[in-house]
Each structure stands twice: as C-alpha cells, then as structure tokens.
Tab-separated table of C-alpha atoms and ligand atoms in Angstrom:
chain	number	residue	atom	x	y	z
A	1	MET	CA	-21.519	1.762	-14.705
A	2	ALA	CA	-20.529	-1.809	-13.980
A	3	ARG	CA	-17.375	-2.558	-15.771
A	4	CYS	CA	-16.722	-5.788	-17.303
A	5	ILE	CA	-13.014	-6.627	-17.677
A	6	PHE	CA	-11.351	-10.142	-19.367
A	7	HIS	CA	-8.153	-11.223	-18.212
A	8	ILE	CA	-7.335	-12.892	-21.642
A	9	ASP	CA	-3.633	-15.149	-21.502
A	10	LEU	CA	-2.301	-17.763	-23.825
A	11	ASP	CA	-1.790	-21.303	-22.554
A	12	ALA	CA	1.352	-22.658	-22.191
A	13	PHE	CA	2.410	-20.172	-24.625
A	14	PHE	CA	6.215	-20.432	-25.940
A	15	VAL	CA	5.298	-24.239	-26.531
A	16	SER	CA	2.026	-23.509	-27.964
A	17	VAL	CA	3.443	-21.328	-30.508
A	18	GLU	CA	5.965	-24.576	-30.991
A	19	GLN	CA	3.211	-27.263	-31.906
A	20	ALA	CA	1.250	-25.199	-34.231
A	21	LEU	CA	4.143	-25.143	-36.399
A	22	ASP	CA	4.808	-28.819	-35.864
A	23	PRO	CA	1.609	-30.540	-34.528
A	24	GLY	CA	3.696	-33.437	-33.819
A	25	LEU	CA	4.834	-32.435	-30.688
A	26	ASN	CA	0.753	-32.066	-29.713
A	27	GLY	CA	-0.476	-34.052	-26.906
A	28	LYS	CA	3.450	-34.435	-25.751
A	29	PRO	CA	5.717	-33.262	-22.461
A	30	VAL	CA	7.204	-30.776	-24.549
A	31	ILE	CA	9.956	-27.841	-22.773
A	32	VAL	CA	11.090	-24.969	-24.881
A	33	GLY	CA	13.916	-23.048	-22.879
A	34	GLY	CA	16.963	-24.351	-24.678
A	35	ASP	CA	19.529	-27.489	-24.946
A	36	PRO	CA	19.618	-29.512	-21.563
A	37	GLU	CA	23.040	-29.938	-21.758
A	38	ARG	CA	23.380	-26.436	-20.966
A	39	ARG	CA	22.658	-23.844	-18.393
A	40	GLY	CA	19.165	-22.442	-18.701
A	41	VAL	CA	15.721	-22.806	-17.397
A	42	VAL	CA	12.672	-24.211	-18.445
A	43	ALA	CA	10.599	-21.083	-20.040
A	44	SER	CA	7.030	-22.913	-20.880
A	45	ALA	CA	6.472	-26.765	-20.475
A	46	SER	CA	3.059	-27.573	-21.969
A	47	TYR	CA	0.382	-29.576	-19.750
A	48	GLU	CA	2.068	-32.774	-20.308
A	49	ALA	CA	4.848	-32.558	-18.546
A	50	ARG	CA	3.113	-30.050	-15.512
A	51	PRO	CA	2.236	-33.165	-13.490
A	52	PHE	CA	6.156	-34.404	-13.767
A	53	GLY	CA	6.894	-31.365	-11.623
A	54	ILE	CA	7.567	-28.982	-13.913
A	55	HIS	CA	7.431	-25.103	-13.816
A	56	ALA	CA	9.160	-22.088	-15.311
A	57	GLY	CA	11.922	-20.893	-13.825
A	58	MET	CA	13.682	-24.215	-13.052
A	59	PRO	CA	16.588	-25.721	-14.518
A	60	LEU	CA	16.539	-28.135	-17.733
A	61	SER	CA	19.096	-30.392	-15.843
A	62	ARG	CA	16.304	-30.893	-13.508
A	63	ALA	CA	14.141	-30.845	-15.642
A	64	ARG	CA	15.399	-33.678	-17.630
A	65	ARG	CA	15.518	-36.407	-14.625
A	66	LEU	CA	11.860	-35.618	-13.786
A	67	CYS	CA	10.739	-35.779	-17.267
A	68	PRO	CA	13.476	-37.647	-19.587
A	69	GLN	CA	10.857	-38.215	-22.213
A	70	ALA	CA	9.846	-34.658	-22.400
A	71	ILE	CA	11.117	-33.365	-26.228
A	72	PHE	CA	13.457	-30.343	-25.696
A	73	ILE	CA	12.942	-27.403	-27.980
A	74	GLN	CA	15.536	-23.851	-28.119
A	75	ALA	CA	13.380	-20.934	-27.466
A	76	ASP	CA	13.106	-18.731	-30.847
A	77	PHE	CA	12.000	-15.417	-29.404
A	78	SER	CA	11.228	-13.975	-33.152
A	79	ARG	CA	8.704	-16.636	-33.432
A	80	TYR	CA	6.948	-15.884	-29.817
A	81	LYS	CA	6.839	-11.955	-30.578
A	82	ASP	CA	5.414	-12.328	-34.576
A	83	ALA	CA	2.614	-14.293	-32.315
A	84	SER	CA	1.724	-12.342	-28.929
A	85	ALA	CA	1.859	-8.665	-32.091
A	86	ARG	CA	-0.757	-11.070	-33.909
A	87	PHE	CA	-3.024	-12.077	-30.398
A	88	MET	CA	-2.985	-8.089	-29.262
A	89	GLU	CA	-3.987	-7.071	-32.461
A	90	ILE	CA	-6.732	-9.902	-32.582
A	91	LEU	CA	-7.668	-8.248	-29.640
A	92	GLY	CA	-7.831	-4.968	-30.273
A	93	ASN	CA	-10.128	-5.216	-32.627
A	94	PHE	CA	-12.921	-6.946	-30.154
A	95	SER	CA	-12.529	-3.622	-27.751
A	96	PRO	CA	-9.942	-0.833	-28.007
A	97	HIS	CA	-9.605	-0.572	-24.520
A	98	ILE	CA	-7.128	-2.945	-23.783
A	99	GLU	CA	-3.587	-3.017	-21.519
A	100	PRO	CA	-0.931	-5.684	-22.536
A	101	LEU	CA	0.426	-7.048	-19.531
A	102	GLY	CA	3.202	-9.231	-20.632
A	103	ILE	CA	3.813	-11.452	-23.792
A	104	ASP	CA	1.398	-13.482	-23.515
A	105	GLU	CA	-1.667	-11.527	-21.587
A	106	ALA	CA	-3.935	-8.536	-21.401
A	107	TYR	CA	-6.525	-6.728	-19.980
A	108	LEU	CA	-9.443	-5.897	-21.850
A	109	ASP	CA	-12.013	-3.536	-20.825
A	110	VAL	CA	-15.503	-4.898	-22.841
A	111	THR	CA	-17.711	-2.571	-21.189
A	112	GLY	CA	-20.463	-2.150	-23.681
A	113	CYS	CA	-18.404	-4.246	-26.360
A	114	GLU	CA	-20.482	-7.492	-25.440
A	115	GLU	CA	-23.852	-5.793	-27.243
A	116	PRO	CA	-23.678	-7.804	-30.357
A	117	TYR	CA	-22.121	-10.926	-29.113
A	118	GLY	CA	-25.091	-11.296	-26.498
A	119	SER	CA	-23.653	-11.426	-23.353
A	120	PRO	CA	-19.807	-11.336	-21.934
A	121	HIS	CA	-19.616	-15.677	-22.244
A	122	GLN	CA	-20.073	-15.027	-26.002
A	123	LEU	CA	-18.399	-12.384	-26.719
A	124	ALA	CA	-15.196	-14.801	-24.620
A	125	LEU	CA	-16.181	-17.700	-27.257
A	126	ALA	CA	-15.977	-15.125	-30.215
A	127	ILE	CA	-11.652	-14.593	-28.720
A	128	LYS	CA	-11.234	-17.691	-28.052
A	129	GLU	CA	-12.916	-19.239	-31.483
A	130	ARG	CA	-10.720	-16.703	-33.161
A	131	ILE	CA	-7.148	-16.125	-31.677
A	132	TYR	CA	-7.351	-20.407	-32.314
A	133	LYS	CA	-8.407	-20.177	-35.906
A	134	GLU	CA	-5.718	-17.239	-36.144
A	135	LEU	CA	-2.920	-18.407	-34.347
A	136	LYS	CA	-3.683	-22.331	-33.115
A	137	LEU	CA	-3.592	-21.156	-30.049
A	138	THR	CA	-5.749	-21.693	-26.744
A	139	ALA	CA	-6.073	-18.650	-24.368
A	140	SER	CA	-7.965	-19.286	-20.625
A	141	VAL	CA	-10.028	-15.777	-20.150
A	142	GLY	CA	-11.407	-14.343	-16.358
A	143	ILE	CA	-14.338	-11.967	-16.813
A	144	GLY	CA	-14.791	-9.880	-13.153
A	145	GLY	CA	-15.556	-6.639	-12.370
A	146	CYS	CA	-12.213	-5.688	-12.037
A	147	LYS	CA	-8.722	-6.587	-12.417
A	148	VAL	CA	-7.998	-8.128	-9.833
A	149	VAL	CA	-11.372	-10.493	-10.187
A	150	ALA	CA	-10.200	-11.829	-13.952
A	151	LYS	CA	-6.818	-11.948	-13.294
A	152	ILE	CA	-7.137	-14.685	-11.164
A	153	ALA	CA	-10.307	-16.497	-12.544
A	154	SER	CA	-8.293	-16.943	-15.988
A	155	ASP	CA	-5.301	-18.609	-13.352
A	156	LEU	CA	-7.424	-20.681	-12.312
A	157	CYS	CA	-9.682	-22.182	-15.517
A	158	LYS	CA	-6.680	-23.307	-17.289
A	159	PRO	CA	-6.030	-24.160	-19.495
A	160	ASP	CA	-8.657	-22.999	-22.606
A	161	GLY	CA	-10.837	-22.433	-19.907
A	162	LEU	CA	-13.354	-19.190	-19.523
A	163	LEU	CA	-14.456	-18.412	-16.001
A	164	GLN	CA	-17.022	-15.851	-15.157
A	165	ILE	CA	-17.879	-13.979	-11.833
A	166	ALA	CA	-20.808	-13.097	-11.315
A	167	PRO	CA	-21.538	-9.580	-10.234
A	168	GLY	CA	-22.057	-9.763	-6.159
A	169	GLU	CA	-20.756	-13.358	-6.266
A	170	GLU	CA	-16.855	-11.390	-5.974
A	171	GLN	CA	-16.214	-12.451	-2.405
A	172	ALA	CA	-17.356	-16.382	-2.420
A	173	PHE	CA	-14.724	-16.618	-5.054
A	174	LEU	CA	-12.064	-15.409	-3.275
A	175	ASN	CA	-12.942	-16.666	-0.507
A	176	PRO	CA	-11.382	-20.130	-0.622
A	177	LEU	CA	-8.411	-19.199	-2.323
A	178	PRO	CA	-4.943	-19.202	-1.156
A	179	VAL	CA	-3.997	-15.936	0.060
A	180	ASP	CA	-0.661	-15.754	-2.704
A	181	LYS	CA	-3.171	-16.373	-5.801
A	182	LEU	CA	-3.416	-12.262	-4.523
A	183	PRO	CA	-1.419	-9.736	-6.841
A	184	GLY	CA	1.010	-8.142	-4.194
A	185	VAL	CA	1.744	-11.124	-2.195
A	186	GLY	CA	4.366	-12.713	-2.499
A	187	LYS	CA	7.486	-14.206	-0.897
A	188	LYS	CA	7.590	-11.289	1.877
A	189	THR	CA	4.234	-10.318	2.216
A	190	GLU	CA	2.909	-14.084	3.167
A	191	GLN	CA	5.820	-14.029	5.920
A	192	PRO	CA	3.634	-11.863	7.882
A	193	LEU	CA	0.279	-13.177	6.519
A	194	LYS	CA	1.213	-17.097	7.656
A	195	GLU	CA	2.221	-14.594	11.504
A	196	MET	CA	-1.243	-13.922	11.807
A	197	GLY	CA	-2.695	-17.029	11.273
A	198	ILE	CA	-3.618	-16.300	7.630
A	199	SER	CA	-4.110	-18.178	4.675
A	200	THR	CA	-7.029	-17.711	2.824
A	201	ILE	CA	-8.123	-14.751	1.319
A	202	GLY	CA	-11.333	-14.999	3.087
A	203	GLU	CA	-9.277	-14.274	6.317
A	204	LEU	CA	-7.042	-11.942	4.979
A	205	ALA	CA	-10.489	-9.885	4.099
A	206	SER	CA	-12.343	-10.366	7.292
A	207	LEU	CA	-9.415	-8.497	9.155
A	208	PRO	CA	-9.699	-5.133	9.491
A	209	LEU	CA	-7.567	-2.476	7.682
A	210	ASP	CA	-5.558	-0.973	9.986
A	211	MET	CA	-4.364	-4.183	11.015
A	212	VAL	CA	-3.497	-5.109	7.879
A	213	LYS	CA	-1.499	-1.694	6.909
A	214	ARG	CA	0.220	-2.396	10.491
A	215	ARG	CA	1.287	-5.486	9.120
A	216	LEU	CA	2.491	-5.125	5.868
A	217	GLY	CA	2.582	-1.555	5.673
A	218	THR	CA	1.758	1.075	2.328
A	219	PRO	CA	1.149	-2.109	-0.145
A	220	GLY	CA	-1.146	-3.661	2.871
A	221	THR	CA	-3.996	-0.860	1.961
A	222	ALA	CA	-4.514	-2.351	-1.520
A	223	ILE	CA	-3.811	-5.915	-0.609
A	224	HIS	CA	-6.911	-4.951	1.533
A	225	SER	CA	-9.009	-4.277	-1.195
A	226	TYR	CA	-8.285	-6.953	-3.267
A	227	ALA	CA	-8.721	-9.179	-0.727
A	228	ARG	CA	-12.628	-8.440	-0.713
A	229	GLY	CA	-12.569	-7.801	-4.414
A	230	ILE	CA	-12.114	-4.486	-4.733
A	231	ASP	CA	-10.104	-2.928	-7.526
A	232	ASP	CA	-10.307	0.534	-9.079
A	233	ARG	CA	-7.246	-0.030	-11.265
A	234	ARG	CA	-8.739	1.020	-14.507
A	235	VAL	CA	-7.873	-1.022	-17.820
A	236	GLU	CA	-4.753	1.362	-19.770
A	237	ALA	CA	-3.618	1.563	-23.115
A	238	ALA	CA	-0.123	0.091	-24.018
A	239	GLY	CA	3.030	2.038	-24.976
A	240	GLU	CA	4.206	2.867	-22.005
A	241	ALA	CA	7.005	0.789	-20.054
A	242	LYS	CA	6.554	0.458	-16.722
A	243	SER	CA	9.670	-0.423	-16.052
A	244	ILE	CA	13.134	-1.118	-17.209
A	245	SER	CA	15.183	-4.315	-16.505
A	246	GLN	CA	18.739	-5.566	-17.781
A	247	GLN	CA	19.860	-9.071	-16.490
A	248	THR	CA	22.893	-11.170	-17.777
A	249	THR	CA	23.499	-14.493	-16.966
A	250	PHE	CA	27.472	-14.798	-16.100
A	251	ALA	CA	29.351	-18.672	-18.567
A	252	ARG	CA	31.338	-18.772	-15.127
A	253	ASP	CA	29.798	-18.223	-11.605
A	254	THR	CA	32.001	-15.575	-9.772
A	255	LEU	CA	32.800	-14.041	-6.030
A	256	ASP	CA	34.040	-11.583	-7.616
A	257	PRO	CA	32.905	-8.193	-5.639
A	258	HIS	CA	34.777	-6.214	-8.949
A	259	PHE	CA	33.254	-8.397	-11.795
A	260	LEU	CA	29.905	-7.713	-10.391
A	261	LYS	CA	29.931	-4.296	-9.918
A	262	ALA	CA	31.265	-3.645	-13.197
A	263	LYS	CA	28.691	-6.243	-14.746
A	264	LEU	CA	25.962	-4.050	-12.785
A	265	HIS	CA	27.608	-0.578	-14.091
A	266	GLN	CA	27.369	-1.430	-17.314
A	267	LEU	CA	23.633	-2.651	-16.765
A	268	CYS	CA	23.087	0.515	-15.242
A	269	GLN	CA	24.246	2.503	-18.067
A	270	GLU	CA	21.377	0.618	-20.086
A	271	VAL	CA	18.947	1.049	-18.457
A	272	CYS	CA	19.344	4.127	-17.902
A	273	GLN	CA	19.861	5.460	-21.477
A	274	GLU	CA	16.301	3.595	-22.087
A	275	LEU	CA	15.274	5.443	-19.520
A	276	ARG	CA	16.566	8.554	-20.618
A	277	GLY	CA	15.140	7.705	-24.086
A	278	GLN	CA	12.001	7.579	-23.311
A	279	ASN	CA	12.333	10.880	-21.461
A	280	LYS	CA	11.300	9.606	-17.882
A	281	ARG	CA	13.044	8.898	-14.413
A	282	ALA	CA	12.997	6.015	-12.050
A	283	ARG	CA	11.718	6.108	-8.679
A	284	CYS	CA	12.530	2.396	-7.856
A	285	VAL	CA	15.863	0.804	-8.149
A	286	ALA	CA	15.899	-3.221	-8.034
A	287	ILE	CA	18.689	-5.847	-8.346
A	288	ARG	CA	18.539	-9.401	-8.629
A	289	LEU	CA	20.714	-12.166	-8.071
A	290	ARG	CA	20.749	-15.615	-8.608
A	291	TYR	CA	23.506	-17.676	-7.099
A	292	ALA	CA	24.915	-20.700	-8.362
A	293	ASP	CA	22.316	-22.971	-6.172
A	294	PHE	CA	18.847	-20.804	-7.749
A	295	GLU	CA	18.437	-19.191	-5.293
A	296	THR	CA	17.957	-15.832	-5.989
A	297	ILE	CA	17.124	-12.889	-4.115
A	298	THR	CA	15.704	-9.370	-5.478
A	299	ARG	CA	16.945	-6.157	-3.082
A	300	GLN	CA	15.123	-2.775	-3.528
A	301	VAL	CA	14.715	0.531	-2.176
A	302	THR	CA	12.854	3.909	-2.954
A	303	LEU	CA	14.930	6.849	-4.221
A	304	GLU	CA	13.445	10.318	-2.740
A	305	ARG	CA	13.592	11.763	-5.773
A	306	ALA	CA	13.581	10.295	-9.587
A	307	SER	CA	16.188	10.369	-11.127
A	308	ASN	CA	17.734	8.804	-15.006
A	309	ALA	CA	21.249	9.763	-13.712
A	310	ASN	CA	23.990	7.051	-13.904
A	311	GLN	CA	25.286	7.924	-11.632
A	312	VAL	CA	22.422	7.976	-9.493
A	313	ILE	CA	20.870	4.509	-10.306
A	314	PHE	CA	24.720	3.400	-9.601
A	315	ALA	CA	24.943	3.820	-7.041
A	316	THR	CA	22.011	3.481	-5.443
A	317	ALA	CA	22.258	-0.271	-7.502
A	318	LEU	CA	25.773	-1.045	-5.675
A	319	GLN	CA	24.907	-0.428	-2.303
A	320	LEU	CA	22.003	-2.517	-2.518
A	321	LEU	CA	24.235	-5.613	-4.243
A	322	ASN	CA	27.053	-4.287	-1.332
A	323	GLU	CA	24.222	-5.458	1.284
A	324	ALA	CA	23.435	-8.363	-0.431
A	325	LEU	CA	27.280	-9.982	-1.082
A	326	ALA	CA	27.809	-8.866	2.668
A	327	GLN	CA	24.700	-10.691	3.596
A	328	GLN	CA	25.851	-14.265	1.547
A	329	GLU	CA	28.802	-15.710	0.662
A	330	LYS	CA	28.378	-17.751	-2.232
A	331	PRO	CA	29.031	-17.649	-6.096
A	332	VAL	CA	26.265	-15.661	-8.111
A	333	ARG	CA	25.621	-16.981	-12.037
A	334	LEU	CA	23.078	-13.692	-12.883
A	335	ILE	CA	22.916	-10.438	-11.774
A	336	GLY	CA	20.213	-7.729	-12.642
A	337	ILE	CA	19.038	-4.505	-12.288
A	338	ARG	CA	15.338	-3.288	-12.599
A	339	ILE	CA	13.815	0.469	-12.711
A	340	SER	CA	10.323	0.903	-12.613
A	341	SER	CA	7.979	3.808	-11.299
A	342	LEU	CA	8.427	5.964	-13.917
A	343	VAL	CA	8.066	9.333	-13.839
A	344	GLY	CA	7.780	12.072	-16.700
A	345	ASN	CA	10.958	13.679	-17.190
A	346	GLU	CA	9.196	17.021	-16.388
A	347	LYS	CA	12.424	19.662	-15.028
A	348	GLN	CA	12.913	20.741	-11.905
A	349	LEU	CA	13.301	24.589	-10.992
A	350	PRO	CA	17.526	24.422	-11.666
A	351	MET	CA	17.538	26.267	-7.495
A	352	PHE	CA	16.502	23.430	-6.055
A	353	ASP	CA	18.632	20.445	-8.828
A	354	SER	CA	21.574	22.051	-9.635
A	355	GLY	CA	23.745	19.330	-7.811
A	356	ILE	CA	21.542	16.048	-9.167
A	357	GLU	CA	20.492	18.157	-12.384
A	358	LYS	CA	24.061	18.241	-13.907
A	359	PRO	CA	25.100	14.308	-13.419
A	360	GLU	CA	21.476	13.999	-15.534
A	361	ARG	CA	22.545	16.510	-18.372
A	362	LEU	CA	26.344	14.513	-18.623
A	363	ASP	CA	24.854	10.994	-19.135
A	364	GLU	CA	22.820	12.861	-21.535
A	365	ALA	CA	24.937	14.596	-23.386
A	366	ILE	CA	27.426	10.982	-23.798
A	367	ASP	CA	23.674	9.228	-25.292
A	368	LYS	CA	23.892	12.047	-28.433
A	369	ILE	CA	27.456	11.817	-28.995
A	370	ARG	CA	26.883	7.239	-28.547
A	371	ARG	CA	24.264	7.775	-30.754
A	372	LYS	CA	26.514	10.084	-33.674
A	373	TYR	CA	29.467	8.285	-33.156
A	374	GLY	CA	28.581	4.025	-31.704
A	375	SER	CA	29.130	2.824	-28.137
A	376	THR	CA	32.136	2.833	-27.950
A	377	ALA	CA	32.783	6.804	-28.714
A	378	ILE	CA	32.981	7.451	-24.558
A	379	LYS	CA	33.816	5.060	-21.834
A	380	THR	CA	32.879	6.105	-17.769
A	381	GLY	CA	35.482	4.947	-15.793
A	382	ASN	CA	33.312	2.496	-13.679
A	383	GLY	CA	32.773	0.089	-16.935
A	384	ILE	CA	36.569	-0.723	-17.861
A	385	SER	CA	37.427	-4.316	-17.700
A	386	SER	CA	33.025	-4.985	-17.848
A	387	GLU	CA	33.632	-7.458	-20.444
A	388	SER	CA	31.915	-10.849	-19.266
A	389	SER	CA	33.836	-13.857	-18.607
B	1	TTP	P1	3.379	-17.433	-19.026
B	1	TTP	O1	1.453	-17.049	-19.552
B	1	TTP	O2	2.900	-17.567	-17.090
B	1	TTP	O3	3.657	-19.211	-18.700
B	1	TTP	P2	2.582	-20.091	-20.110
B	1	TTP	O4	1.949	-19.207	-21.212
B	1	TTP	O5	3.940	-21.017	-20.592
B	1	TTP	O6	1.187	-21.456	-19.248
B	1	TTP	P3	0.838	-20.521	-18.537
B	1	TTP	O7	-0.408	-21.837	-19.453
B	1	TTP	O8	0.115	-20.794	-17.296
B	1	TTP	O9	-0.260	-19.421	-19.510
B	1	TTP	O10	4.412	-16.579	-19.487
B	1	TTP	C1	3.809	-16.614	-20.962
B	1	TTP	C2	5.401	-17.152	-21.538
B	1	TTP	O11	6.470	-16.051	-21.351
B	1	TTP	C3	5.738	-18.423	-21.282
B	1	TTP	O12	5.463	-19.030	-22.447
B	1	TTP	C4	7.580	-18.278	-21.350
B	1	TTP	C5	7.784	-17.129	-20.804
B	1	TTP	N1	8.052	-17.345	-19.405
B	1	TTP	C6	10.045	-17.306	-19.595
B	1	TTP	O13	10.223	-17.443	-19.968
B	1	TTP	N2	10.027	-17.782	-17.887
B	1	TTP	C7	9.336	-17.320	-16.801
B	1	TTP	O14	9.898	-17.616	-15.716
B	1	TTP	C8	8.101	-17.466	-16.997
B	1	TTP	C9	7.142	-17.180	-15.972
B	1	TTP	C10	7.218	-17.415	-18.537
B	2	MG	MG1	-0.229	-17.115	-20.822
C-alpha cells in the first residue's frame, strides 16, 4: 500500500516562540542566540532578518554588522523545550506513527489517517491550524510517499507552507533541485559529485548506481536511491536516541594539546556514561573542532566493534584529535564529541571478548559508585587538570 508521509518543521522556531510571548516582536528582524557583545552564534533568525544574509551558526557579531537594527534575544531553552513537547503532543493526536527528528521537526506517517479530513492536504491544514491555535507558531508541511520527498518539500515551502508531491511526481519534483538538498550529501560528498559534473538531483539520478558507489563509497547507494525519490525508511517511533554528543566552548582559544586532550577525556566520560545508562554501545566516534576563525571540522571513524568503554572511545577520539592537530595549527575555541550508530548492549561471548569487556565492566562499576556517592567520588588518570579555563 502506498504510504503518506508528512515532514513538519516549525518556522524560525526559537524566534517564533519569543514572538508568541511578545507580539511586539512580530514582523521584525529578530535573532535568538545571545548577547551580540559576547561570543556566540545565531541559533535562529526571523524571516525578516534572513534577507540580510543572517543564518544559523553565524557569529552574533557578524549578524549585528549585517543588520544593526535587528533585535537580539538570549536563548531560553526551557521555553523551547516546553513548546517542542506541546508541538509533538499535537502531532501525536493526528497519528500514532511519529518520529521526532529534532526539537522542532518530525515525520508523521499518516497513511490511512486522512479519511476523516477528506485528503492529506486537508489533514495537513488541520495540523497547521491546531499548532497555530495552541502555540501561535507556524509550521511548514511537506507531503510525499517517502521521508526524503516529504522533507525536501517542507524545506522548499517555508515559511508557513504546505507542499504535496503527488505519487508519480517525485522524480519531476526532485530533478531540478541542487544535489545538496539530498540527505547525506554534505561537504565531503559534494566535491566528488562536482568533479563528476553533477549539480542537480536529476543529473545524479541518471548516473548508473555502480559509478555513484565507486565515487561516493557505501553511502552512494542510499544517496542514489534518494535522488530517484526512493526511500524505504520507516517512520520510527520516538524514544531511542540515535546519537549522543557533548561539546564545550572555551573562554579563551587554545593551542595547548594537553588541555584539549583533558577536555576531550572529560567529554568522552560524559557521553560514555550516558551510553551505558542507555544500555547501549556505539560504533561511530566523531570529534568536532571549531577554530578561532570559526572554521569547523568533523573527523569520524567507525570502530571494528561497538563499545561503551571510556578507554576505547577516548583512545579513538584522541587519535582523531591528534590527526586534526597535526594537520592544522590554529587556536581552537570549541571541542565536541559525538557517538552514533548505537546498538543494544548484548553480552558477547567472554572467550572472544575478555580484553574488551574488562574496561567496560570497570566503567560500569565506576558509574555505580558515582551514582551512589557523586561524580567526584572517583577520578581516573586523564581527567586531572581538565577544568575549563
Ligand atoms: P531549524 O528548523 O533548522 O531552524 P528554524 O526553525 O530556526 O528556521 P526554519 O524556518 O528554517 O526551520 O532549527 C530549529 C531550531 O534549532 C532553531 O530555531 C534554533 C535551533 N538551532 C540552533 O540552535 N543552532 C543551529 O545551528 C540550528 C540550525 C538550529
Ligand atoms: Mg524549523
């Protein structure tokens, strides 16, 4: 049976929450992020601020130069969390098949749910109306037969939009769009595609799969399917974290490898503890560095076998850090770690596993003691002198 998938994303979310609380901000260039006199980046910009070139991730100081008349508001996450929970609750009233993606977006599988409303279009209007009535927020809804089409559609109809791609129209819809609209196509993938002379989704879709796989590696298979409007991923219920991450921005930029190492160790401990708390292991370890000039890099590796041991995750992350530091000698302002490809914590057969299970068992014992006596009860070697400067 053909599926009907919605992708729903709130417009200028943080800003809109602030506008709902203070209607005097409506229709004005508003930026949520923090105090422009201090360090920090734009989290959300109203649509009135966007023509000035302002976008998420931009340093606030630059945003202020581009649009001096903008109103800057410091982020208040408790407000956004609350609005997000209410938004997800509203969506859950329309279909039980909901997959929250981030704080302000979700997939909804509404196959068969449209009947009382007459059509998917009418159902989407009802959802938008309800969100507006209850939260004073506008949402954009993309409708398609699969996730990738729905997501791209909602992105294209922002703000306060509704775009339905009818069955059979997917390829014609996708063909003229730039290839970076596809999930999975990032900076790394864009370059080989460019070298192949590919700039639109249609051009990518027309290439033989073999060629795409040769150039893009394993992710090439999924990307090639997406380009053809084929995406079998199901809308999966919420609840399970797909990744765990932690990052920290330093008060002063640093080049000190010992300080970075200590910070990384501390972050690793935090994410591993969370991971073990979820009774999971991770296969992918990534680090993120933002330099003083705001260039941000990510380095990632896949472990041979999933782990949740501090020692294993830290050793991997440290290797990535050392490689990155050897490549670039620039002061660092932020370091982060992200572990993903999470799998259940099934016990392995001890005879294959003795060397690996040991550190994990030790970590579990330490977690237990920390839960009982507090986080300072035990400190391991690498954490010493890891306080923020
Ligand atoms: P987005 O949905 O990407 O952005 P948005 O809702 O502000 O605007 P749009 O209309 O284009 O959807 O992200 C949702 C919220 O997540 C955003 O309001 C603030 C937060 N966020 C950050 O804090 N930093 C970021 O870099 C991004 C992209 C978002
Ligand atoms: Mg949004």
